[in-house]
PDB file of C-alpha atoms in Angstrom:
ATOM      1  CA  MET U   1      -0.292   0.200   0.016  1.00  0.00           C
ATOM      2  CA  ASN U   2       1.299   3.620  -0.531  1.00  0.00           C
ATOM      3  CA  GLN U   3       1.416   5.711   1.826  1.00  0.00           C
ATOM      4  CA  LYS U   4       1.974   9.746   1.625  1.00  0.00           C
ATOM      5  CA  SER U   5       2.703  12.332   4.535  1.00  0.00           C
ATOM      6  CA  ALA U   6       0.352  15.046   5.602  1.00  0.00           C
ATOM      7  CA  LYS U   7       0.010  17.501   8.353  1.00  0.00           C
ATOM      8  CA  LEU U   8      -3.009  18.629  10.656  1.00  0.00           C
ATOM      9  CA  LYS U   9      -3.008  22.694  11.249  1.00  0.00           C
ATOM     10  CA  ARG U  10      -6.637  23.265  13.124  1.00  0.00           C
ATOM     11  CA  PRO U  11      -7.425  24.948  15.828  1.00  0.00           C
ATOM     12  CA  VAL U  12      -8.748  23.897  18.956  1.00  0.00           C
ATOM     13  CA  THR U  13     -11.475  25.664  20.872  1.00  0.00           C
ATOM     14  CA  VAL U  14     -11.027  25.789  24.128  1.00  0.00           C
ATOM     15  CA  GLU U  15     -13.931  26.753  26.424  1.00  0.00           C
ATOM     16  CA  MET U  16     -13.827  27.087  30.495  1.00  0.00           C
ATOM     17  CA  ASP U  17     -15.032  29.023  33.159  1.00  0.00           C
ATOM     18  CA  TYR U  18     -13.947  29.411  36.132  1.00  0.00           C
ATOM     19  CA  LEU U  19     -13.202  32.327  38.748  1.00  0.00           C
ATOM     20  CA  ILE U  20     -10.700  34.651  39.242  1.00  0.00           C
ATOM     21  CA  SER U  21      -9.556  36.984  42.429  1.00  0.00           C
ATOM     22  CA  LEU U  22      -7.499  39.458  42.612  1.00  0.00           C
ATOM     23  CA  PRO U  23      -5.110  40.932  45.336  1.00  0.00           C
ATOM     24  CA  LYS U  24      -6.934  43.350  47.521  1.00  0.00           C
ATOM     25  CA  ASP U  25      -3.442  45.947  45.871  1.00  0.00           C
ATOM     26  CA  TYR U  26      -3.557  45.007  42.653  1.00  0.00           C
ATOM     27  CA  GLU U  27      -3.263  47.926  40.790  1.00  0.00           C
ATOM     28  CA  LYS U  28      -0.624  48.860  42.900  1.00  0.00           C
ATOM     29  CA  GLN U  29       1.649  46.701  41.700  1.00  0.00           C
ATOM     30  CA  GLU U  30       3.354  45.488  38.372  1.00  0.00           C
ATOM     31  CA  LYS U  31       3.245  41.763  38.423  1.00  0.00           C
ATOM     32  CA  TRP U  32       2.075  39.193  41.033  1.00  0.00           C
ATOM     33  CA  PRO U  33       2.098  35.725  41.319  1.00  0.00           C
ATOM     34  CA  LEU U  34      -0.544  33.473  40.320  1.00  0.00           C
ATOM     35  CA  ILE U  35      -1.870  29.952  41.886  1.00  0.00           C
ATOM     36  CA  LEU U  36      -3.926  27.756  39.801  1.00  0.00           C
ATOM     37  CA  PHE U  37      -6.099  25.667  41.357  1.00  0.00           C
ATOM     38  CA  LEU U  38      -7.527  22.116  40.394  1.00  0.00           C
ATOM     39  CA  HIS U  39     -10.850  20.956  42.523  1.00  0.00           C
ATOM     40  CA  GLY U  40     -11.973  17.496  42.611  1.00  0.00           C
ATOM     41  CA  ALA U  41     -14.330  14.885  40.492  1.00  0.00           C
ATOM     42  CA  GLY U  42     -17.279  16.047  42.972  1.00  0.00           C
ATOM     43  CA  GLU U  43     -17.021  20.000  41.963  1.00  0.00           C
ATOM     44  CA  ARG U  44     -17.256  18.798  38.242  1.00  0.00           C
ATOM     45  CA  GLY U  45     -20.218  20.340  36.630  1.00  0.00           C
ATOM     46  CA  ASP U  46     -21.917  24.015  34.901  1.00  0.00           C
ATOM     47  CA  ASP U  47     -22.327  25.776  38.532  1.00  0.00           C
ATOM     48  CA  LEU U  48     -19.466  27.785  39.629  1.00  0.00           C
ATOM     49  CA  GLU U  49     -20.395  27.571  43.520  1.00  0.00           C
ATOM     50  CA  LEU U  50     -19.575  24.192  43.390  1.00  0.00           C
ATOM     51  CA  VAL U  51     -15.692  25.659  43.358  1.00  0.00           C
ATOM     52  CA  LYS U  52     -16.110  27.341  46.512  1.00  0.00           C
ATOM     53  CA  VAL U  53     -16.409  24.384  48.198  1.00  0.00           C
ATOM     54  CA  HIS U  54     -13.031  23.151  49.009  1.00  0.00           C
ATOM     55  CA  GLY U  55      -9.101  24.758  48.488  1.00  0.00           C
ATOM     56  CA  PRO U  56      -8.392  28.559  48.064  1.00  0.00           C
ATOM     57  CA  PRO U  57     -11.905  29.480  46.462  1.00  0.00           C
ATOM     58  CA  LYS U  58     -13.086  28.538  49.439  1.00  0.00           C
ATOM     59  CA  LEU U  59     -11.000  30.879  51.809  1.00  0.00           C
ATOM     60  CA  VAL U  60     -11.559  33.473  49.317  1.00  0.00           C
ATOM     61  CA  GLU U  61     -15.308  33.546  49.992  1.00  0.00           C
ATOM     62  CA  GLN U  62     -14.643  33.313  53.387  1.00  0.00           C
ATOM     63  CA  GLY U  63     -12.848  36.731  53.398  1.00  0.00           C
ATOM     64  CA  LYS U  64      -9.000  35.710  53.363  1.00  0.00           C
ATOM     65  CA  ALA U  65      -6.491  38.125  51.485  1.00  0.00           C
ATOM     66  CA  PHE U  66      -4.352  36.038  49.045  1.00  0.00           C
ATOM     67  CA  PRO U  67      -1.447  37.754  48.206  1.00  0.00           C
ATOM     68  CA  PHE U  68      -1.766  36.208  44.457  1.00  0.00           C
ATOM     69  CA  ILE U  69      -4.446  36.446  42.276  1.00  0.00           C
ATOM     70  CA  VAL U  70      -6.237  32.793  42.351  1.00  0.00           C
ATOM     71  CA  VAL U  71      -8.127  31.663  39.258  1.00  0.00           C
ATOM     72  CA  SER U  72     -10.113  28.203  39.643  1.00  0.00           C
ATOM     73  CA  PRO U  73     -11.499  26.425  36.626  1.00  0.00           C
ATOM     74  CA  GLN U  74     -14.090  24.171  36.527  1.00  0.00           C
ATOM     75  CA  CYS U  75     -14.112  20.631  35.000  1.00  0.00           C
ATOM     76  CA  PRO U  76     -17.493  19.825  33.163  1.00  0.00           C
ATOM     77  CA  LYS U  77     -19.348  16.650  33.989  1.00  0.00           C
ATOM     78  CA  GLY U  78     -18.107  13.458  33.138  1.00  0.00           C
ATOM     79  CA  ARG U  79     -14.575  14.542  31.900  1.00  0.00           C
ATOM     80  CA  TRP U  80     -11.047  15.217  33.413  1.00  0.00           C
ATOM     81  CA  TRP U  81      -8.817  18.028  33.624  1.00  0.00           C
ATOM     82  CA  HIS U  82      -6.705  18.436  30.130  1.00  0.00           C
ATOM     83  CA  ALA U  83      -3.340  19.892  30.509  1.00  0.00           C
ATOM     84  CA  MET U  84      -3.418  21.627  27.100  1.00  0.00           C
ATOM     85  CA  GLU U  85      -7.135  23.370  28.051  1.00  0.00           C
ATOM     86  CA  LEU U  86      -5.449  24.012  31.887  1.00  0.00           C
ATOM     87  CA  SER U  87      -2.238  25.477  29.340  1.00  0.00           C
ATOM     88  CA  ALA U  88      -4.385  27.579  27.114  1.00  0.00           C
ATOM     89  CA  LEU U  89      -6.510  28.902  30.405  1.00  0.00           C
ATOM     90  CA  LEU U  90      -3.410  30.053  31.782  1.00  0.00           C
ATOM     91  CA  ASP U  91      -2.192  31.714  28.442  1.00  0.00           C
ATOM     92  CA  GLU U  92      -5.562  33.774  28.685  1.00  0.00           C
ATOM     93  CA  ILE U  93      -4.906  34.753  31.952  1.00  0.00           C
ATOM     94  CA  GLU U  94      -1.380  35.859  31.891  1.00  0.00           C
ATOM     95  CA  GLU U  95      -2.626  38.436  28.458  1.00  0.00           C
ATOM     96  CA  LYS U  96      -5.738  39.834  30.760  1.00  0.00           C
ATOM     97  CA  TYR U  97      -3.997  40.188  34.108  1.00  0.00           C
ATOM     98  CA  LYS U  98      -0.896  41.325  35.743  1.00  0.00           C
ATOM     99  CA  VAL U  99       1.014  37.625  36.539  1.00  0.00           C
ATOM    100  CA  ASP U 100       4.344  37.814  36.891  1.00  0.00           C
ATOM    101  CA  ALA U 101       5.118  34.724  34.893  1.00  0.00           C
ATOM    102  CA  ASP U 102       7.850  33.761  36.895  1.00  0.00           C
ATOM    103  CA  ARG U 103       6.203  33.084  40.113  1.00  0.00           C
ATOM    104  CA  ILE U 104       3.053  30.197  38.747  1.00  0.00           C
ATOM    105  CA  TYR U 105       1.982  27.978  41.142  1.00  0.00           C
ATOM    106  CA  VAL U 106      -0.351  24.936  40.286  1.00  0.00           C
ATOM    107  CA  THR U 107      -1.943  22.859  43.425  1.00  0.00           C
ATOM    108  CA  GLY U 108      -5.211  20.492  43.382  1.00  0.00           C
ATOM    109  CA  LEU U 109      -7.120  17.750  45.239  1.00  0.00           C
ATOM    110  CA  SER U 110      -7.739  14.359  43.929  1.00  0.00           C
ATOM    111  CA  MET U 111      -8.706  14.400  40.446  1.00  0.00           C
ATOM    112  CA  GLY U 112      -7.423  18.102  40.886  1.00  0.00           C
ATOM    113  CA  GLY U 113      -3.991  16.489  42.286  1.00  0.00           C
ATOM    114  CA  PHE U 114      -3.809  14.364  39.283  1.00  0.00           C
ATOM    115  CA  GLY U 115      -4.582  16.978  37.254  1.00  0.00           C
ATOM    116  CA  THR U 116      -1.549  19.206  39.138  1.00  0.00           C
ATOM    117  CA  TRP U 117       0.537  16.601  37.724  1.00  0.00           C
ATOM    118  CA  ASP U 118      -0.319  15.995  34.226  1.00  0.00           C
ATOM    119  CA  LEU U 119       0.025  19.811  33.532  1.00  0.00           C
ATOM    120  CA  ALA U 120       3.846  20.125  35.478  1.00  0.00           C
ATOM    121  CA  MET U 121       4.390  17.085  32.917  1.00  0.00           C
ATOM    122  CA  TYR U 122       3.192  18.888  29.777  1.00  0.00           C
ATOM    123  CA  ALA U 123       4.887  22.311  30.677  1.00  0.00           C
ATOM    124  CA  PRO U 124       7.169  21.488  33.251  1.00  0.00           C
ATOM    125  CA  LYS U 125       9.327  24.668  32.615  1.00  0.00           C
ATOM    126  CA  ARG U 126       6.060  27.294  33.016  1.00  0.00           C
ATOM    127  CA  PHE U 127       5.463  26.279  36.592  1.00  0.00           C
ATOM    128  CA  ALA U 128       7.726  28.001  39.530  1.00  0.00           C
ATOM    129  CA  ALA U 129       6.454  25.232  42.443  1.00  0.00           C
ATOM    130  CA  ILE U 130       3.888  22.602  42.620  1.00  0.00           C
ATOM    131  CA  ALA U 131       1.575  21.075  45.356  1.00  0.00           C
ATOM    132  CA  PRO U 132      -0.470  17.966  44.418  1.00  0.00           C
ATOM    133  CA  ILE U 133      -2.316  16.831  46.787  1.00  0.00           C
ATOM    134  CA  CYS U 134      -3.836  12.835  47.159  1.00  0.00           C
ATOM    135  CA  GLY U 135      -3.000  12.399  43.822  1.00  0.00           C
ATOM    136  CA  GLY U 136      -0.778  10.706  41.319  1.00  0.00           C
ATOM    137  CA  GLY U 137       1.033  10.777  38.152  1.00  0.00           C
ATOM    138  CA  ASP U 138       3.502   8.833  35.608  1.00  0.00           C
ATOM    139  CA  ARG U 139       6.797   8.319  37.816  1.00  0.00           C
ATOM    140  CA  GLN U 140       8.076   7.579  34.220  1.00  0.00           C
ATOM    141  CA  PHE U 141       7.827  11.305  34.270  1.00  0.00           C
ATOM    142  CA  GLY U 142      10.407  11.769  37.607  1.00  0.00           C
ATOM    143  CA  LYS U 143      13.009  13.388  34.862  1.00  0.00           C
ATOM    144  CA  ALA U 144      11.138  16.071  33.604  1.00  0.00           C
ATOM    145  CA  LEU U 145       9.846  17.330  36.799  1.00  0.00           C
ATOM    146  CA  LYS U 146      13.149  17.254  38.586  1.00  0.00           C
ATOM    147  CA  ASP U 147      14.081  21.086  37.979  1.00  0.00           C
ATOM    148  CA  ILE U 148      10.310  22.139  39.415  1.00  0.00           C
ATOM    149  CA  PRO U 149       9.870  22.054  43.667  1.00  0.00           C
ATOM    150  CA  VAL U 150       7.307  19.556  44.466  1.00  0.00           C
ATOM    151  CA  TRP U 151       5.772  19.208  48.240  1.00  0.00           C
ATOM    152  CA  VAL U 152       2.932  16.916  47.889  1.00  0.00           C
ATOM    153  CA  PHE U 153       0.220  16.016  50.659  1.00  0.00           C
ATOM    154  CA  HIS U 154      -1.486  12.791  51.564  1.00  0.00           C
ATOM    155  CA  GLY U 155      -2.865  11.078  54.036  1.00  0.00           C
ATOM    156  CA  ALA U 156      -2.153   7.469  55.364  1.00  0.00           C
ATOM    157  CA  LYS U 157      -5.564   6.263  55.391  1.00  0.00           C
ATOM    158  CA  ASP U 158      -6.723   7.420  51.870  1.00  0.00           C
ATOM    159  CA  ARG U 159      -9.004   4.786  50.352  1.00  0.00           C
ATOM    160  CA  ALA U 160     -10.532   6.672  47.525  1.00  0.00           C
ATOM    161  CA  VAL U 161      -6.593   7.103  46.075  1.00  0.00           C
ATOM    162  CA  PRO U 162      -3.850   4.485  47.673  1.00  0.00           C
ATOM    163  CA  VAL U 163      -0.670   6.663  49.445  1.00  0.00           C
ATOM    164  CA  GLU U 164       1.937   5.236  47.335  1.00  0.00           C
ATOM    165  CA  ARG U 165       0.511   6.996  44.487  1.00  0.00           C
ATOM    166  CA  SER U 166       1.802  10.569  45.908  1.00  0.00           C
ATOM    167  CA  VAL U 167       5.281   7.999  47.513  1.00  0.00           C
ATOM    168  CA  GLU U 168       6.083   6.768  44.056  1.00  0.00           C
ATOM    169  CA  MET U 169       6.221  10.356  42.100  1.00  0.00           C
ATOM    170  CA  VAL U 170       7.963  11.674  45.599  1.00  0.00           C
ATOM    171  CA  GLU U 171      11.137   8.693  44.795  1.00  0.00           C
ATOM    172  CA  ALA U 172      11.157   9.135  41.018  1.00  0.00           C
ATOM    173  CA  ILE U 173      11.422  12.965  41.258  1.00  0.00           C
ATOM    174  CA  LYS U 174      13.922  12.285  44.261  1.00  0.00           C
ATOM    175  CA  SER U 175      16.352   9.982  41.973  1.00  0.00           C
ATOM    176  CA  ASN U 176      16.342  12.041  39.367  1.00  0.00           C
ATOM    177  CA  GLY U 177      18.292  14.329  41.649  1.00  0.00           C
ATOM    178  CA  GLY U 178      14.900  16.203  41.733  1.00  0.00           C
ATOM    179  CA  ASP U 179      13.406  18.549  44.694  1.00  0.00           C
ATOM    180  CA  ALA U 180      10.568  16.729  46.154  1.00  0.00           C
ATOM    181  CA  LYS U 181       9.006  16.660  49.972  1.00  0.00           C
ATOM    182  CA  LEU U 182       5.709  14.739  51.057  1.00  0.00           C
ATOM    183  CA  THR U 183       3.703  15.491  54.129  1.00  0.00           C
ATOM    184  CA  ILE U 184       2.128  12.060  54.964  1.00  0.00           C
ATOM    185  CA  TYR U 185      -1.515  12.847  57.776  1.00  0.00           C
ATOM    186  CA  PRO U 186      -1.472   9.980  59.598  1.00  0.00           C
ATOM    187  CA  ASP U 187      -4.964  10.120  60.327  1.00  0.00           C
ATOM    188  CA  ALA U 188      -6.515  11.311  57.649  1.00  0.00           C
ATOM    189  CA  GLN U 189      -8.181   9.030  54.363  1.00  0.00           C
ATOM    190  CA  HIS U 190      -9.513  11.060  51.337  1.00  0.00           C
ATOM    191  CA  ASP U 191      -9.561  14.892  52.821  1.00  0.00           C
ATOM    192  CA  SER U 192      -6.302  15.919  53.013  1.00  0.00           C
ATOM    193  CA  TRP U 193      -6.711  19.316  51.129  1.00  0.00           C
ATOM    194  CA  THR U 194      -8.857  20.565  54.555  1.00  0.00           C
ATOM    195  CA  GLU U 195      -5.582  21.167  56.539  1.00  0.00           C
ATOM    196  CA  THR U 196      -3.851  21.389  53.596  1.00  0.00           C
ATOM    197  CA  TYR U 197      -5.218  24.734  52.224  1.00  0.00           C
ATOM    198  CA  ASP U 198      -5.514  25.987  55.673  1.00  0.00           C
ATOM    199  CA  ASN U 199      -2.188  26.134  56.521  1.00  0.00           C
ATOM    200  CA  PRO U 200      -0.259  29.132  55.594  1.00  0.00           C
ATOM    201  CA  GLU U 201       3.059  27.572  55.594  1.00  0.00           C
ATOM    202  CA  LEU U 202       1.792  26.225  51.893  1.00  0.00           C
ATOM    203  CA  TYR U 203       1.377  29.931  50.660  1.00  0.00           C
ATOM    204  CA  GLN U 204       4.533  30.862  51.872  1.00  0.00           C
ATOM    205  CA  TRP U 205       6.529  27.778  51.197  1.00  0.00           C
ATOM    206  CA  PHE U 206       5.244  28.917  47.191  1.00  0.00           C
ATOM    207  CA  LEU U 207       6.208  32.309  47.351  1.00  0.00           C
ATOM    208  CA  LYS U 208       9.527  30.911  48.457  1.00  0.00           C
ATOM    209  CA  HIS U 209      10.191  29.837  44.768  1.00  0.00           C
ATOM    210  CA  GLN U 210      10.149  31.418  41.235  1.00  0.00           C
ATOM    211  CA  ARG U 211      10.967  29.843  37.815  1.00  0.00           C
ATOM    212  CA  ILE U 212      14.817  29.709  37.686  1.00  0.00           C
ATOM    213  CA  ASN U 213      15.176  28.201  33.978  1.00  0.00           C
ATOM    214  CA  ASN U 214      13.121  29.875  31.309  1.00  0.00           C
ATOM    215  CA  GLU U 215      14.817  28.443  28.439  1.00  0.00           C
ATOM    216  CA  THR U 216      13.748  25.670  26.042  1.00  0.00           C
ATOM    217  CA  GLU U 217      15.248  22.358  25.510  1.00  0.00           C
TER     218      GLU U 217
END
């Protein structure tokens, strides 16, 4: 049979609803760090109120003032986070808002924890640090993530996503010379996110990091 070469060039339309919170003194500063928060499977749908149930958007709703731009998209019902779509969202936010491109952080819980790993593997040179919670990823990508500071959280008694999923990712990064640390809550089940997001140390840790290597390989 004869074969011939061909090339696909077709734009992909991305539609996504999201919440955005700007720092109190947004206009007084030239650029701001950004946190992208990815919710879990239970908050999927077309009602942004669901996104406020956990994590940074919950805290914003309660009146917490973050020194970050906080972006919290919603995944449609029956779907999963897709790195290409999330990357397009970040492109849009960077175009519209005063984002410090060297201080973009990603965090998420459960399905959003998996999404955090996936997005970091998709564009490892884009992020200053990531904090996946009770998720997991492909440990073969440990080398690709070795230059990103990573802080992983998981409950030791998690029956929905075994803690081993986080352990193996941290080990894969460390074995490639990367900077990854793991916090395991000994008595926590699947909800390892409430304590994590209530901890000011997480946000202080984010702010300690900025993207160092902007070069592409």
